[in-house]
Amino acid sequence: EVQLVESGGGVVQAGGSLRLSCAATGVTFDDYAIGWFRQAPGKEREGVSCIGSSDESTGYADSVKGRFTISYDSAKSTVYLQMNNLKPEDTAIYYCAAAFDGSGVALMNAAWYDYWGQGTQVTVSS
């Protein structure tokens, strides 16, 4: 059974940093792509960053390029999203998701993902 549990959200001032974690069970990183998505109030869910199986590729939304970094630690079965220089517009619930896909492609479309975590709130104050 696949389970994804996010943590690391919180309240931070603009310009600050947070590191989100996604503890994944039932997932082997050779066979799954992992993505981070976010949803702000009144807005659609959007892809933030993703990493293809076996760390073959990564993808980022234009709005976070140069500020966010995705990585994983296979020994800990955990995917991280390091978020630097946070902006008020980054405020949202952040979700971790897993897609059974061994192609190595970084999948930014939520429709590809089969499993979702419960989300963690990130609030950036100005």
C-alpha positions as protocol buffer text, in pm:
chain_id: "A"
residue {
  index: 1
  type: GLU
  ca { x: 0 y: 0 z: 0 }
}
residue {
  index: 2
  type: VAL
  ca { x: 132 y: 339 z: -96 }
}
residue {
  index: 3
  type: GLN
  ca { x: 121 y: 611 z: 167 }
}
residue {
  index: 4
  type: LEU
  ca { x: 256 y: 962 z: 144 }
}
residue {
  index: 5
  type: VAL
  ca { x: 288 y: 1187 z: 447 }
}
residue {
  index: 6
  type: GLU
  ca { x: 395 y: 1549 z: 412 }
}
residue {
  index: 7
  type: SER
  ca { x: 552 y: 1761 z: 684 }
}
residue {
  index: 8
  type: GLY
  ca { x: 751 y: 2077 z: 721 }
}
residue {
  index: 9
  type: GLY
  ca { x: 491 y: 2337 z: 642 }
}
residue {
  index: 10
  type: GLY
  ca { x: 443 y: 2646 z: 852 }
}
residue {
  index: 11
  type: VAL
  ca { x: 438 y: 3023 z: 863 }
}
residue {
  index: 12
  type: VAL
  ca { x: 739 y: 3215 z: 736 }
}
residue {
  index: 13
  type: GLN
  ca { x: 813 y: 3572 z: 638 }
}
residue {
  index: 14
  type: ALA
  ca { x: 877 y: 3666 z: 278 }
}
residue {
  index: 15
  type: GLY
  ca { x: 1235 y: 3587 z: 185 }
}
residue {
  index: 16
  type: GLY
  ca { x: 1252 y: 3299 z: 428 }
}
residue {
  index: 17
  type: SER
  ca { x: 1295 y: 2927 z: 368 }
}
residue {
  index: 18
  type: LEU
  ca { x: 1117 y: 2603 z: 443 }
}
residue {
  index: 19
  type: ARG
  ca { x: 1193 y: 2242 z: 365 }
}
residue {
  index: 20
  type: LEU
  ca { x: 900 y: 2014 z: 301 }
}
residue {
  index: 21
  type: SER
  ca { x: 934 y: 1640 z: 345 }
}
residue {
  index: 22
  type: CYS
  ca { x: 729 y: 1361 z: 196 }
}
residue {
  index: 23
  type: ALA
  ca { x: 772 y: 1026 z: 367 }
}
residue {
  index: 24
  type: ALA
  ca { x: 679 y: 758 z: 116 }
}
residue {
  index: 25
  type: THR
  ca { x: 595 y: 399 z: 200 }
}
residue {
  index: 26
  type: GLY
  ca { x: 516 y: 133 z: -57 }
}
residue {
  index: 27
  type: VAL
  ca { x: 713 y: 330 z: -317 }
}
residue {
  index: 28
  type: THR
  ca { x: 1038 y: 240 z: -486 }
}
residue {
  index: 29
  type: PHE
  ca { x: 1202 y: 537 z: -647 }
}
residue {
  index: 30
  type: ASP
  ca { x: 1312 y: 324 z: -943 }
}
residue {
  index: 31
  type: ASP
  ca { x: 946 y: 276 z: -1037 }
}
residue {
  index: 32
  type: TYR
  ca { x: 774 y: 597 z: -930 }
}
residue {
  index: 33
  type: ALA
  ca { x: 784 y: 961 z: -1021 }
}
residue {
  index: 34
  type: ILE
  ca { x: 723 y: 1196 z: -731 }
}
residue {
  index: 35
  type: GLY
  ca { x: 569 y: 1539 z: -759 }
}
residue {
  index: 36
  type: TRP
  ca { x: 491 y: 1837 z: -541 }
}
residue {
  index: 37
  type: PHE
  ca { x: 173 y: 2028 z: -614 }
}
residue {
  index: 38
  type: ARG
  ca { x: 3 y: 2318 z: -443 }
}
residue {
  index: 39
  type: GLN
  ca { x: -338 y: 2468 z: -420 }
}
residue {
  index: 40
  type: ALA
  ca { x: -417 y: 2816 z: -300 }
}
residue {
  index: 41
  type: PRO
  ca { x: -768 y: 2922 z: -193 }
}
residue {
  index: 42
  type: GLY
  ca { x: -986 y: 2978 z: -496 }
}
residue {
  index: 43
  type: LYS
  ca { x: -724 y: 2850 z: -737 }
}
residue {
  index: 44
  type: GLU
  ca { x: -667 y: 2525 z: -920 }
}
residue {
  index: 45
  type: ARG
  ca { x: -405 y: 2277 z: -812 }
}
residue {
  index: 46
  type: GLU
  ca { x: -77 y: 2342 z: -990 }
}
residue {
  index: 47
  type: GLY
  ca { x: 243 y: 2148 z: -1035 }
}
residue {
  index: 48
  type: VAL
  ca { x: 538 y: 2292 z: -845 }
}
residue {
  index: 49
  type: SER
  ca { x: 817 y: 2041 z: -897 }
}
residue {
  index: 50
  type: CYS
  ca { x: 867 y: 1678 z: -983 }
}
residue {
  index: 51
  type: ILE
  ca { x: 1136 y: 1417 z: -1004 }
}
residue {
  index: 52
  type: GLY
  ca { x: 1135 y: 1126 z: -1241 }
}
residue {
  index: 53
  type: SER
  ca { x: 1203 y: 768 z: -1139 }
}
residue {
  index: 54
  type: SER
  ca { x: 1563 y: 689 z: -1053 }
}
residue {
  index: 55
  type: ASP
  ca { x: 1630 y: 1066 z: -1032 }
}
residue {
  index: 56
  type: GLU
  ca { x: 1667 y: 1078 z: -1410 }
}
residue {
  index: 57
  type: SER
  ca { x: 1511 y: 1421 z: -1445 }
}
residue {
  index: 58
  type: THR
  ca { x: 1353 y: 1704 z: -1254 }
}
residue {
  index: 59
  type: GLY
  ca { x: 1099 y: 1967 z: -1345 }
}
residue {
  index: 60
  type: TYR
  ca { x: 995 y: 2300 z: -1198 }
}
residue {
  index: 61
  type: ALA
  ca { x: 718 y: 2547 z: -1254 }
}
residue {
  index: 62
  type: ASP
  ca { x: 847 y: 2874 z: -1397 }
}
residue {
  index: 63
  type: SER
  ca { x: 728 y: 3055 z: -1085 }
}
residue {
  index: 64
  type: VAL
  ca { x: 964 y: 2858 z: -859 }
}
residue {
  index: 65
  type: LYS
  ca { x: 1268 y: 2800 z: -1080 }
}
residue {
  index: 66
  type: GLY
  ca { x: 1585 y: 2908 z: -906 }
}
residue {
  index: 67
  type: ARG
  ca { x: 1413 y: 2915 z: -567 }
}
residue {
  index: 68
  type: PHE
  ca { x: 1290 y: 2558 z: -508 }
}
residue {
  index: 69
  type: THR
  ca { x: 1487 y: 2234 z: -526 }
}
residue {
  index: 70
  type: ILE
  ca { x: 1347 y: 1882 z: -526 }
}
residue {
  index: 71
  type: SER
  ca { x: 1551 y: 1586 z: -408 }
}
residue {
  index: 72
  type: TYR
  ca { x: 1509 y: 1248 z: -251 }
}
residue {
  index: 73
  type: ASP
  ca { x: 1685 y: 1026 z: -7 }
}
residue {
  index: 74
  type: SER
  ca { x: 1615 y: 667 z: -107 }
}
residue {
  index: 75
  type: ALA
  ca { x: 1757 y: 532 z: 218 }
}
residue {
  index: 76
  type: LYS
  ca { x: 1494 y: 729 z: 408 }
}
residue {
  index: 77
  type: SER
  ca { x: 1224 y: 689 z: 141 }
}
residue {
  index: 78
  type: THR
  ca { x: 1172 y: 1061 z: 165 }
}
residue {
  index: 79
  type: VAL
  ca { x: 1134 y: 1332 z: -97 }
}
residue {
  index: 80
  type: TYR
  ca { x: 1222 y: 1688 z: -9 }
}
residue {
  index: 81
  type: LEU
  ca { x: 1126 y: 2026 z: -145 }
}
residue {
  index: 82
  type: GLN
  ca { x: 1366 y: 2297 z: -38 }
}
residue {
  index: 83
  type: MET
  ca { x: 1197 y: 2632 z: -76 }
}
residue {
  index: 84
  type: ASN
  ca { x: 1408 y: 2947 z: -57 }
}
residue {
  index: 85
  type: ASN
  ca { x: 1326 y: 3314 z: -103 }
}
residue {
  index: 86
  type: LEU
  ca { x: 961 y: 3245 z: -37 }
}
residue {
  index: 87
  type: LYS
  ca { x: 701 y: 3491 z: -159 }
}
residue {
  index: 88
  type: PRO
  ca { x: 346 y: 3559 z: -39 }
}
residue {
  index: 89
  type: GLU
  ca { x: 218 y: 3406 z: -363 }
}
residue {
  index: 90
  type: ASP
  ca { x: 373 y: 3074 z: -257 }
}
residue {
  index: 91
  type: THR
  ca { x: 108 y: 3048 z: 14 }
}
residue {
  index: 92
  type: ALA
  ca { x: -90 y: 2729 z: -44 }
}
residue {
  index: 93
  type: ILE
  ca { x: -147 y: 2376 z: 70 }
}
residue {
  index: 94
  type: TYR
  ca { x: 137 y: 2166 z: -67 }
}
residue {
  index: 95
  type: TYR
  ca { x: 75 y: 1806 z: -166 }
}
residue {
  index: 96
  type: CYS
  ca { x: 312 y: 1523 z: -242 }
}
residue {
  index: 97
  type: ALA
  ca { x: 207 y: 1272 z: -506 }
}
residue {
  index: 98
  type: ALA
  ca { x: 340 y: 950 z: -659 }
}
residue {
  index: 99
  type: ALA
  ca { x: 295 y: 814 z: -1008 }
}
residue {
  index: 100
  type: PHE
  ca { x: 374 y: 456 z: -1104 }
}
residue {
  index: 101
  type: ASP
  ca { x: 604 y: 538 z: -1393 }
}
residue {
  index: 102
  type: GLY
  ca { x: 951 y: 402 z: -1448 }
}
residue {
  index: 103
  type: SER
  ca { x: 1034 y: 610 z: -1755 }
}
residue {
  index: 104
  type: GLY
  ca { x: 1243 y: 863 z: -1566 }
}
residue {
  index: 105
  type: VAL
  ca { x: 1038 y: 1150 z: -1704 }
}
residue {
  index: 106
  type: ALA
  ca { x: 952 y: 1432 z: -1467 }
}
residue {
  index: 107
  type: LEU
  ca { x: 571 y: 1446 z: -1473 }
}
residue {
  index: 108
  type: MET
  ca { x: 426 y: 1791 z: -1404 }
}
residue {
  index: 109
  type: ASN
  ca { x: 65 y: 1705 z: -1485 }
}
residue {
  index: 110
  type: ALA
  ca { x: -142 y: 1603 z: -1183 }
}
residue {
  index: 111
  type: ALA
  ca { x: -346 y: 1367 z: -1398 }
}
residue {
  index: 112
  type: TRP
  ca { x: -54 y: 1126 z: -1412 }
}
residue {
  index: 113
  type: TYR
  ca { x: -43 y: 1078 z: -1037 }
}
residue {
  index: 114
  type: ASP
  ca { x: -207 y: 787 z: -862 }
}
residue {
  index: 115
  type: TYR
  ca { x: -141 y: 855 z: -496 }
}
residue {
  index: 116
  type: TRP
  ca { x: -164 y: 1173 z: -290 }
}
residue {
  index: 117
  type: GLY
  ca { x: -71 y: 1285 z: 58 }
}
residue {
  index: 118
  type: GLN
  ca { x: -295 y: 1487 z: 286 }
}
residue {
  index: 119
  type: GLY
  ca { x: -110 y: 1812 z: 230 }
}
residue {
  index: 120
  type: THR
  ca { x: 79 y: 2060 z: 446 }
}
residue {
  index: 121
  type: GLN
  ca { x: 2 y: 2430 z: 478 }
}
residue {
  index: 122
  type: VAL
  ca { x: 263 y: 2687 z: 381 }
}
residue {
  index: 123
  type: THR
  ca { x: 189 y: 3050 z: 465 }
}
residue {
  index: 124
  type: VAL
  ca { x: 423 y: 3328 z: 361 }
}
residue {
  index: 125
  type: SER
  ca { x: 362 y: 3665 z: 520 }
}
residue {
  index: 126
  type: SER
  ca { x: 464 y: 3991 z: 359 }
}
